GROMACS .gro file of C-alpha atoms in nm:
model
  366
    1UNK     CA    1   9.928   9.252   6.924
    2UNK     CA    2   9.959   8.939   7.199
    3UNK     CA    3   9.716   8.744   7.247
    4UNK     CA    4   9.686   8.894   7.606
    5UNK     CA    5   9.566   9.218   7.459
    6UNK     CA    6   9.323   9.064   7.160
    7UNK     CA    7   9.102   8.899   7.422
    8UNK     CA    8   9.089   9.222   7.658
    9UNK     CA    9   9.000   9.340   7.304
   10UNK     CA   10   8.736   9.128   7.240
   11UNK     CA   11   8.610   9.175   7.599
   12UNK     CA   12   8.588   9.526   7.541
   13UNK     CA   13   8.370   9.487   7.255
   14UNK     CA   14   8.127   9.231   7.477
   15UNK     CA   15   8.076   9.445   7.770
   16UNK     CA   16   7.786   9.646   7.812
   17UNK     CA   17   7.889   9.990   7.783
   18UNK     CA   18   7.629  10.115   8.096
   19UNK     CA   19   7.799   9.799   8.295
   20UNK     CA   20   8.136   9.941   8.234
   21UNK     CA   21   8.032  10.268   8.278
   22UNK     CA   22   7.898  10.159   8.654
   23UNK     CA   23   8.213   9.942   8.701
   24UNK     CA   24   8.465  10.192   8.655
   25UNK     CA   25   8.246  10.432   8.881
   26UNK     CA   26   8.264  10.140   9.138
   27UNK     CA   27   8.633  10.138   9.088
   28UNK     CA   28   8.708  10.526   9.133
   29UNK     CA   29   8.518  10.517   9.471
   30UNK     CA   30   8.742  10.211   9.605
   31UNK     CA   31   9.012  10.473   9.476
   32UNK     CA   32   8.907  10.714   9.727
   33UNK     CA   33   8.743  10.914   9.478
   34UNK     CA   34   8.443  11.060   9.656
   35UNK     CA   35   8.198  11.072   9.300
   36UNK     CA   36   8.262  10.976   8.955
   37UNK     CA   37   8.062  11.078   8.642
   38UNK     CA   38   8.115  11.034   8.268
   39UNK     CA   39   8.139  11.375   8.064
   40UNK     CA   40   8.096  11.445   7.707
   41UNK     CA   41   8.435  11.608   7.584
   42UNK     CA   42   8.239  11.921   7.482
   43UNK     CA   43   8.305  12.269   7.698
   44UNK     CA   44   8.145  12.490   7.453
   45UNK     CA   45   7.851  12.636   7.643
   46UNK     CA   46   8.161  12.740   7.857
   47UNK     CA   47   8.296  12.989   7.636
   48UNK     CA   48   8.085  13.280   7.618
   49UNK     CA   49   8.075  13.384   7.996
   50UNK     CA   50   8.482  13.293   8.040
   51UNK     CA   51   8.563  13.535   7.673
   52UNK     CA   52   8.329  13.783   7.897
   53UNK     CA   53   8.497  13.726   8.210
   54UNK     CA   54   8.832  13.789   8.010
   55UNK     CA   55   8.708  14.103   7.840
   56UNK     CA   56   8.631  14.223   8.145
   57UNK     CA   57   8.973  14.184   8.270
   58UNK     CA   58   8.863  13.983   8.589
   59UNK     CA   59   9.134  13.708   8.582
   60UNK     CA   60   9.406  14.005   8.647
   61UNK     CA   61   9.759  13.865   8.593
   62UNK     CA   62   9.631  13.523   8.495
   63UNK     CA   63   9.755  13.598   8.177
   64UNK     CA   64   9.773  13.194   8.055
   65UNK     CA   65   9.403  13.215   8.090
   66UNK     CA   66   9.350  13.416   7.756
   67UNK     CA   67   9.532  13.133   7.584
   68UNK     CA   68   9.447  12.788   7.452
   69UNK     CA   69   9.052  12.846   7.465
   70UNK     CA   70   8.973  12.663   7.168
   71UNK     CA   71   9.087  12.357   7.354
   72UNK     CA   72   8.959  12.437   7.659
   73UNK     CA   73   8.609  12.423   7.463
   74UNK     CA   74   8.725  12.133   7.280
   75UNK     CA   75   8.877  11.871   7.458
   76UNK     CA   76   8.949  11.688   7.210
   77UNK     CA   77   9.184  11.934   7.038
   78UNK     CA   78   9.423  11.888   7.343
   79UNK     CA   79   9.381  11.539   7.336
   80UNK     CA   80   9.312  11.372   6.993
   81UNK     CA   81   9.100  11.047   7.006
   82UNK     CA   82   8.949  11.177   7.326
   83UNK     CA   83   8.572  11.006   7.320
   84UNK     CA   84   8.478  11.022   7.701
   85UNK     CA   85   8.580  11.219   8.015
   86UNK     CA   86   8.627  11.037   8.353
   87UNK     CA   87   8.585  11.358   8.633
   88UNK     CA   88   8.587  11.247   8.971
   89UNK     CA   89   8.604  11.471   9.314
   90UNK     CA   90   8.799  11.412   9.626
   91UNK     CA   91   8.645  11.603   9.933
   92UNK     CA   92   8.932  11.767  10.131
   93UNK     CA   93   8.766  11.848  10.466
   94UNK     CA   94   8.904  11.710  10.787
   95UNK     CA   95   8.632  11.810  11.004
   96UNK     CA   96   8.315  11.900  10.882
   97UNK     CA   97   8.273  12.329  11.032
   98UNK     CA   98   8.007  12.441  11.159
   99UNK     CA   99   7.713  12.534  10.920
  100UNK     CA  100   7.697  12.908  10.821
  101UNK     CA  101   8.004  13.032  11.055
  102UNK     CA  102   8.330  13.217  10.953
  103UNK     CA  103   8.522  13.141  11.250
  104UNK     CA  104   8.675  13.533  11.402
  105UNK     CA  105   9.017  13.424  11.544
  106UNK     CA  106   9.224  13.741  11.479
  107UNK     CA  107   9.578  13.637  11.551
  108UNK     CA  108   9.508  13.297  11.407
  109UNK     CA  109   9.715  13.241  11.033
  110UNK     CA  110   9.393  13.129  10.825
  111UNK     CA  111   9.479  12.914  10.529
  112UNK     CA  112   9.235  12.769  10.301
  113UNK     CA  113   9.130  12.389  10.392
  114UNK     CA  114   9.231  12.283  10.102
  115UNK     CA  115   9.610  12.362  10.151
  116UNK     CA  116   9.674  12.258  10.498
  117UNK     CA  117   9.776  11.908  10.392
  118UNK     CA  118   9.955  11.732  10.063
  119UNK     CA  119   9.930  11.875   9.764
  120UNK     CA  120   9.607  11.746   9.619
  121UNK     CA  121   9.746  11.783   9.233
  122UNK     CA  122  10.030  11.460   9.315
  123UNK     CA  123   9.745  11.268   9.469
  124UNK     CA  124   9.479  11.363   9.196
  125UNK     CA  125   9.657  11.234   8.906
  126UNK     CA  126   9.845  10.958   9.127
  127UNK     CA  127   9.540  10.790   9.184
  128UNK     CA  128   9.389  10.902   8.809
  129UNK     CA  129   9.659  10.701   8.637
  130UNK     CA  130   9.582  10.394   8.863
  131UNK     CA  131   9.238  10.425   8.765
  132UNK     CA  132   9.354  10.400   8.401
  133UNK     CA  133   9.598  10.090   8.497
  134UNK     CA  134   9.260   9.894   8.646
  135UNK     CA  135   9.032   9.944   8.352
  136UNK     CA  136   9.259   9.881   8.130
  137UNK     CA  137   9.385   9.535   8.265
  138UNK     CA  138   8.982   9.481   8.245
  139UNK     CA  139   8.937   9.583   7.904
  140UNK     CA  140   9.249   9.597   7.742
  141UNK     CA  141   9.472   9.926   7.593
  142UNK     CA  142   9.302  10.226   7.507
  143UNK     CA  143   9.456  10.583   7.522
  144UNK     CA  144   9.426  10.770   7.848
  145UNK     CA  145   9.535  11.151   7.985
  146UNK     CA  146   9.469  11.245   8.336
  147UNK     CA  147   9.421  11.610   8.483
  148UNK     CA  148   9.417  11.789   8.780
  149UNK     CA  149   9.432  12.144   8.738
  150UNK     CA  150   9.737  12.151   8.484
  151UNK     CA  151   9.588  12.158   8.175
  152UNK     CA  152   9.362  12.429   7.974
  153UNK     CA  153   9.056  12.232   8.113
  154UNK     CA  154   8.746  12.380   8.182
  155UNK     CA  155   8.715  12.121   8.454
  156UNK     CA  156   8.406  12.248   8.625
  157UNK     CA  157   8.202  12.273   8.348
  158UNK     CA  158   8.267  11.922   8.197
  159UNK     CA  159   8.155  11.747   8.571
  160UNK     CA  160   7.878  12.005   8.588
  161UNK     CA  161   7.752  11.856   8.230
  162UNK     CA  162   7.778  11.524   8.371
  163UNK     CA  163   7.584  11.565   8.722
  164UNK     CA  164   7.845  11.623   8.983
  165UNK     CA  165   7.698  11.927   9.102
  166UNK     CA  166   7.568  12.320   8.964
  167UNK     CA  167   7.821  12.608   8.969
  168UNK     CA  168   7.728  12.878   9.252
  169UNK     CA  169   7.684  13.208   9.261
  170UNK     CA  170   8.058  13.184   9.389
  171UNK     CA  171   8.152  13.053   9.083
  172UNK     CA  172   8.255  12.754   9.288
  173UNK     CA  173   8.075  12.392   9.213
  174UNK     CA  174   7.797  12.251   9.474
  175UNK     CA  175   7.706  11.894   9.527
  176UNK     CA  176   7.329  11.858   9.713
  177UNK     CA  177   7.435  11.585   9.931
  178UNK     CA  178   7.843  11.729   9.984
  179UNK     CA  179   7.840  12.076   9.948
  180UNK     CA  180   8.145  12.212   9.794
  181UNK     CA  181   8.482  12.160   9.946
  182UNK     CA  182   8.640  11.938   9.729
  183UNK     CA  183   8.860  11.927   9.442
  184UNK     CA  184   8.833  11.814   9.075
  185UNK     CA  185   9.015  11.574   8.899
  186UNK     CA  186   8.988  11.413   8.465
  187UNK     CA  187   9.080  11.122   8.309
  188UNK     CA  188   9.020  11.163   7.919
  189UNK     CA  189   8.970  10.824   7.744
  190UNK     CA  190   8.945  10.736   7.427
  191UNK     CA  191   8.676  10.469   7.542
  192UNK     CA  192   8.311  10.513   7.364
  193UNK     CA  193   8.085  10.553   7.738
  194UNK     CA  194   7.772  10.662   7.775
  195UNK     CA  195   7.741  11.021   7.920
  196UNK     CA  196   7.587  11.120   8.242
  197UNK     CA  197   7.351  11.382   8.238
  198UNK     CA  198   7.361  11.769   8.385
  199UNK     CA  199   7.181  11.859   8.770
  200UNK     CA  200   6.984  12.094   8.814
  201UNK     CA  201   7.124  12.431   9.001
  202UNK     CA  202   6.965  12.492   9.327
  203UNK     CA  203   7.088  12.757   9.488
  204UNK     CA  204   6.766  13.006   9.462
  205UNK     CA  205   6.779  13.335   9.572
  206UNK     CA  206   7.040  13.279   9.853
  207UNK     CA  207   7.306  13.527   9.811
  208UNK     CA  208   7.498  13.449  10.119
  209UNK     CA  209   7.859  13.419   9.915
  210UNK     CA  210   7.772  13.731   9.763
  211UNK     CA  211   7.731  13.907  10.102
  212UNK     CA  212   8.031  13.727  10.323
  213UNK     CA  213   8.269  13.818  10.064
  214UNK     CA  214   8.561  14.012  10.264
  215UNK     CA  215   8.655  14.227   9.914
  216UNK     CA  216   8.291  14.193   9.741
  217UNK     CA  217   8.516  14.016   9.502
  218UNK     CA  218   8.203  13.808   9.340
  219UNK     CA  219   8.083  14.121   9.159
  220UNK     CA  220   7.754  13.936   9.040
  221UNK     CA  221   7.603  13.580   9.070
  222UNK     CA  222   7.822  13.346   8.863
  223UNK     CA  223   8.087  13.632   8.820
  224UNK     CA  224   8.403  13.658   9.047
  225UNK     CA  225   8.689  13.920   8.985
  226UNK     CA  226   8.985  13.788   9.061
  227UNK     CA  227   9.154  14.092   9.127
  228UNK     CA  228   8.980  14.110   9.498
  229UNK     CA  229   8.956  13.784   9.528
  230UNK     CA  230   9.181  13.655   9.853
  231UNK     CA  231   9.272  13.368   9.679
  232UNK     CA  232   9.411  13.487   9.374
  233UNK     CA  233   9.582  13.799   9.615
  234UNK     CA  234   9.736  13.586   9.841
  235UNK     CA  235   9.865  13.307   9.632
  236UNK     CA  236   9.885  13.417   9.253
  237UNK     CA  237   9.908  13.775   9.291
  238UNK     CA  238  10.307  13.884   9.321
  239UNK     CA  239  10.271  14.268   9.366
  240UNK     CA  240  10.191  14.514   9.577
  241UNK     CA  241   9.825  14.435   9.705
  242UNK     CA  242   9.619  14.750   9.663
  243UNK     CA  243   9.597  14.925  10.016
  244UNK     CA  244   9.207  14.965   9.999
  245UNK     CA  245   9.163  14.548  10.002
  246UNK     CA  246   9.403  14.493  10.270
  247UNK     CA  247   9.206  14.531  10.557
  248UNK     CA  248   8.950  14.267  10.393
  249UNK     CA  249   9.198  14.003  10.362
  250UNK     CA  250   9.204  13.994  10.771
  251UNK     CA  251   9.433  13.704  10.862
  252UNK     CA  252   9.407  13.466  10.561
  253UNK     CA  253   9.743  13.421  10.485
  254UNK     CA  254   9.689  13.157  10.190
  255UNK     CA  255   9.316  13.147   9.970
  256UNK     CA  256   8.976  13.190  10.161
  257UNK     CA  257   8.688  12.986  10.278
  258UNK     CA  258   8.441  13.241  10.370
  259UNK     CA  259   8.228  13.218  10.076
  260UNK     CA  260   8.154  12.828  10.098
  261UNK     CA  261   8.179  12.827  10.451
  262UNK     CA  262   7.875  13.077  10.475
  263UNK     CA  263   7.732  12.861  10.184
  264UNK     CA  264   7.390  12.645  10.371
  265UNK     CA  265   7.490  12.348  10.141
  266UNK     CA  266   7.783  12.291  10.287
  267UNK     CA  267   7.596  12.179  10.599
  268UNK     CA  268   7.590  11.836  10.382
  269UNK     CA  269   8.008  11.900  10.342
  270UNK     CA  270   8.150  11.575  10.377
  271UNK     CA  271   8.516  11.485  10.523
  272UNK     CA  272   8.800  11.332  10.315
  273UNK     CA  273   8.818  10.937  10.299
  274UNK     CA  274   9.212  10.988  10.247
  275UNK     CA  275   9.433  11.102  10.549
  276UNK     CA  276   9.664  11.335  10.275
  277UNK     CA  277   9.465  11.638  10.364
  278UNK     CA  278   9.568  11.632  10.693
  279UNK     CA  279   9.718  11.977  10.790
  280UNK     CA  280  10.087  11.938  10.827
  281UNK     CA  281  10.327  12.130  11.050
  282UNK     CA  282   9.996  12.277  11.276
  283UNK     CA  283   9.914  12.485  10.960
  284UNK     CA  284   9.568  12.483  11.115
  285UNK     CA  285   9.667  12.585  11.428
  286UNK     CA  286   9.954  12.842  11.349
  287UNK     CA  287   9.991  13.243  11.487
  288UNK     CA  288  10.108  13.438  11.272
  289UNK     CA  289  10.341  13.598  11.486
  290UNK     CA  290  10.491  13.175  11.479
  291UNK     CA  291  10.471  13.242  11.077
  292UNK     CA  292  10.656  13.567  11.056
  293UNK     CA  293  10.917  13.400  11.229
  294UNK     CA  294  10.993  13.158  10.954
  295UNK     CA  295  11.313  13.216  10.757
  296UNK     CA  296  11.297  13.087  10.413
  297UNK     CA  297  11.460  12.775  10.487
  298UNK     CA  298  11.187  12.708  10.711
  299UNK     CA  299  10.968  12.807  10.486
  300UNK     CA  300  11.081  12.558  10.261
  301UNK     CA  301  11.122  12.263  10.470
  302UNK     CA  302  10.772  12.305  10.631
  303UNK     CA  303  10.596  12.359  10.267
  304UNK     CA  304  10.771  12.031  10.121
  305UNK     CA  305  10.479  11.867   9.900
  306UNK     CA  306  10.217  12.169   9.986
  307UNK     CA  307  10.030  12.421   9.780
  308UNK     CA  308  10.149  12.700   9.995
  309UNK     CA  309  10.497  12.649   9.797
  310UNK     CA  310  10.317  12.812   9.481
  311UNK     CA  311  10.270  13.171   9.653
  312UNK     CA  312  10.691  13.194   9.718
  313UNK     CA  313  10.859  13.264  10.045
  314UNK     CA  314  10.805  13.634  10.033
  315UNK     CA  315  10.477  13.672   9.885
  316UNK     CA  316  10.410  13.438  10.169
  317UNK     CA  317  10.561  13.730  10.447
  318UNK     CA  318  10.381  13.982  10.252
  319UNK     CA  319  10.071  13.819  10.360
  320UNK     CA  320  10.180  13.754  10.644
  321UNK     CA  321  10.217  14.082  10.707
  322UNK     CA  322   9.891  14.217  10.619
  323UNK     CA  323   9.722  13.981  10.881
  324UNK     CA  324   9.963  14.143  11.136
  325UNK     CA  325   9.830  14.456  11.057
  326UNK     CA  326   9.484  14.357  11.068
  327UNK     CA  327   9.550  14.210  11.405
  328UNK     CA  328   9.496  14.324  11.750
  329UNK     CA  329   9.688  14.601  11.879
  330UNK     CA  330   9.993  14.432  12.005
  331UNK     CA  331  10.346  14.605  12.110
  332UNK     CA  332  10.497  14.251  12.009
  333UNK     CA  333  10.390  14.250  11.641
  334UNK     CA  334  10.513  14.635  11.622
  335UNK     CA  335  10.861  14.470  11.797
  336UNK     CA  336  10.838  14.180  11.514
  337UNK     CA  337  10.737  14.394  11.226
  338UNK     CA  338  11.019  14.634  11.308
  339UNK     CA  339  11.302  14.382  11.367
  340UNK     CA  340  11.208  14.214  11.012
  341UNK     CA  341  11.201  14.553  10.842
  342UNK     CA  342  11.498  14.506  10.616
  343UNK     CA  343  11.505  14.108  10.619
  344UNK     CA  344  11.246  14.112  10.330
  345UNK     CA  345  11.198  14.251   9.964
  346UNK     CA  346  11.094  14.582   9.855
  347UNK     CA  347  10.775  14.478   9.801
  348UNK     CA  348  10.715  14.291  10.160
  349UNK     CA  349  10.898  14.594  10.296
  350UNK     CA  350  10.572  14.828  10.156
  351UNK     CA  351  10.336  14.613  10.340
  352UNK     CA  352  10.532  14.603  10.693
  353UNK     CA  353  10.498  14.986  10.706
  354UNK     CA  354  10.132  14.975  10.656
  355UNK     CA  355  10.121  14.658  10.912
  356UNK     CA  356  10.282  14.903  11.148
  357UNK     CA  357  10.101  15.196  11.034
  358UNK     CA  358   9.784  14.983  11.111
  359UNK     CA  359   9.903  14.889  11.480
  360UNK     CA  360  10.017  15.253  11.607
  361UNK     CA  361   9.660  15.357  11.486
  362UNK     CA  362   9.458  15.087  11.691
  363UNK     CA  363   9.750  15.256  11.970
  364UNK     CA  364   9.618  15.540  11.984
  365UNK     CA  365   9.292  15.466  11.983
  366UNK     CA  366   9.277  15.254  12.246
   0.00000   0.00000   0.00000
């Protein structure tokens, strides 16, 4: 060991562990980090309503969800020597919407907030690992993971144990003074801090999520079935999307909003301190007649460093598709949807004929 490292050593040892503990807070929010809290690396209390949630069948072809769930409970089986857990936030919003309102803007490509810029996982654990770098030239070496969404990690329970917020009835976590549109991040240490303590849950007998839900996909408070949820259709979900949810989805090409927009405490929703959540390429601003367009090399270039790469160029039409469909009654989409009949898979090729299906209805009925 140098001598370097002995007196960072030593140092460690001399600090006051509820000094540290507010230092490296201080630290993660001169990161950009929007909170920081200190978890215990316990996710027990977890594991009864997620083996429930699995028996049900809820997380549909999420099928690496069934595995790994004693570490998930126990963080410290997937990393050994694990002591403390380091969850911060980054809020994601540009603009702060308007409180309670689902914008209607039918011919408008709707893709979740969170996806409209970088990828947040690159930035996440960027910024996690330079967290790591500046504690430890304070207090010398000490073992350190960081996560962000790619590990069995029940993330939201560990910062809900620590105080960063309750988890809604939209199984989505809530911060009283930031609502909930951001995304979570870990850093597990093998540095002895002391824990922060759980909120309280606060949101009553509101059942707004519940109600806005496009598919009713949030069966019951606290219980969400994937399978008609938007998000896990429109970016996990490879298949053919059952016909009966199809007019729900609308025109969100990529993951929903609806339920946290609707959500009152997200009048407190704060924007991001970090200009990577910009949207890119107009993704904010995009028809989706401009969308359908898009060959796959397009769809590649424009998607460079985004989340909407994880749904796949045609998975991406599919959708795409759908929202045409659910669209106005417009002799251009039917020319569009027609032209591009053959240019996609068998399984985008299903979902044109209902889009078209769809528009020669609203035809005839107009």
């Amino acid at each position: 060991m140098s001598a370097t490292s002995t007196t960072s050593s030593i140092s460690l040892q001399q600090l006051d562990p509820q000094e540290l503990k507010a230092w490296i807070k201080q630290q993660a929010l001169q990161l950009g980090f929007a909170d920081c809290v200190i978890a215990r690396p316990d996710a027990q209390a977890e594991l009864p309503r997620f083996k429930e949630y699995l028996k049900r069948g809820y997380h549909g072809d999420m099928k690496f969800l069934e595995e790994n769930l004693e570490k998930r409970a126990d963080p410290t089986l997937l990393v050994p020597g694990t002591k403390s857990i380091i969850c911060v936030r980054m809020n994601y919003l540009v603009e702060t919407p308007k409180p309670r309102y689902v914008p209607d803007e039918p011919n408008l490509a709707i893709i979740a907030r969170y996806a409209r810029g970088r990828d947040y996982h690159k930035i996440m654990r960027g910024r996690l690992k330079t967290l790591a770098t500046i504690i430890k030239d304070k207090v010398g070496e000490f073992e350190s993971r960081p996560f962000a969404d790619s590990a069995p990690v029940f993330e939201k329970s560990l910062a809900e144990n620590a105080g960063m917020g309750w988890t809604g009835k939209h199984t989505l976590l809530i911060h009283k003074k930031s609502g909930s549109f951001f995304v979570l991040g870990e850093l597990f240490t093998s540095l002895d801090l002391p824990f922060d303590e759980p909120a309280t849950s606060h949101c009553g007998s509101c059942t707004a999520c519940i109600d806005i839900c496009p598919t009713q996909a949030i069966v019951e408070p606290y219980m969400l079935d994937a399978r008609k949820c938007i998000a896990y259709l429109t970016i996990e979900y490879k298949g053919i999307i059952p016909e009966d949810l199809r007019r729900g989805i609308g025109n969100r090409v990529f993951g929903c909003d609806d339920c946290q927009l609707i959500c009152p405490w997200n009048s407190f929703a704060k924007t991001a301190s970090i200009t990577d959540f910009n949207p890119r390429h107009g993704l904010d601003q995009m028809s989706l007649l401009d969308l359908w367009h898009w060959d796959e090399q397009t769809f590649l270039s424009c998607t460079e460093g985004s989340p909407l790469r994880r749904t796949g160029y045609q998975s991406f039409m599919r959708n795409i598709a759908i929202g045409l469909g659910n669209a106005p009654y417009s002799s251009e989409i039917i020319q569009a949807l027609t032209q591009h009949r053959t240019s996609h898979d068998e399984v985008v090729q299903v979902h044109i004929d209902w889009a078209i299906a769809e528009q020669l209805n609203k035809k005839s009925s107009l």
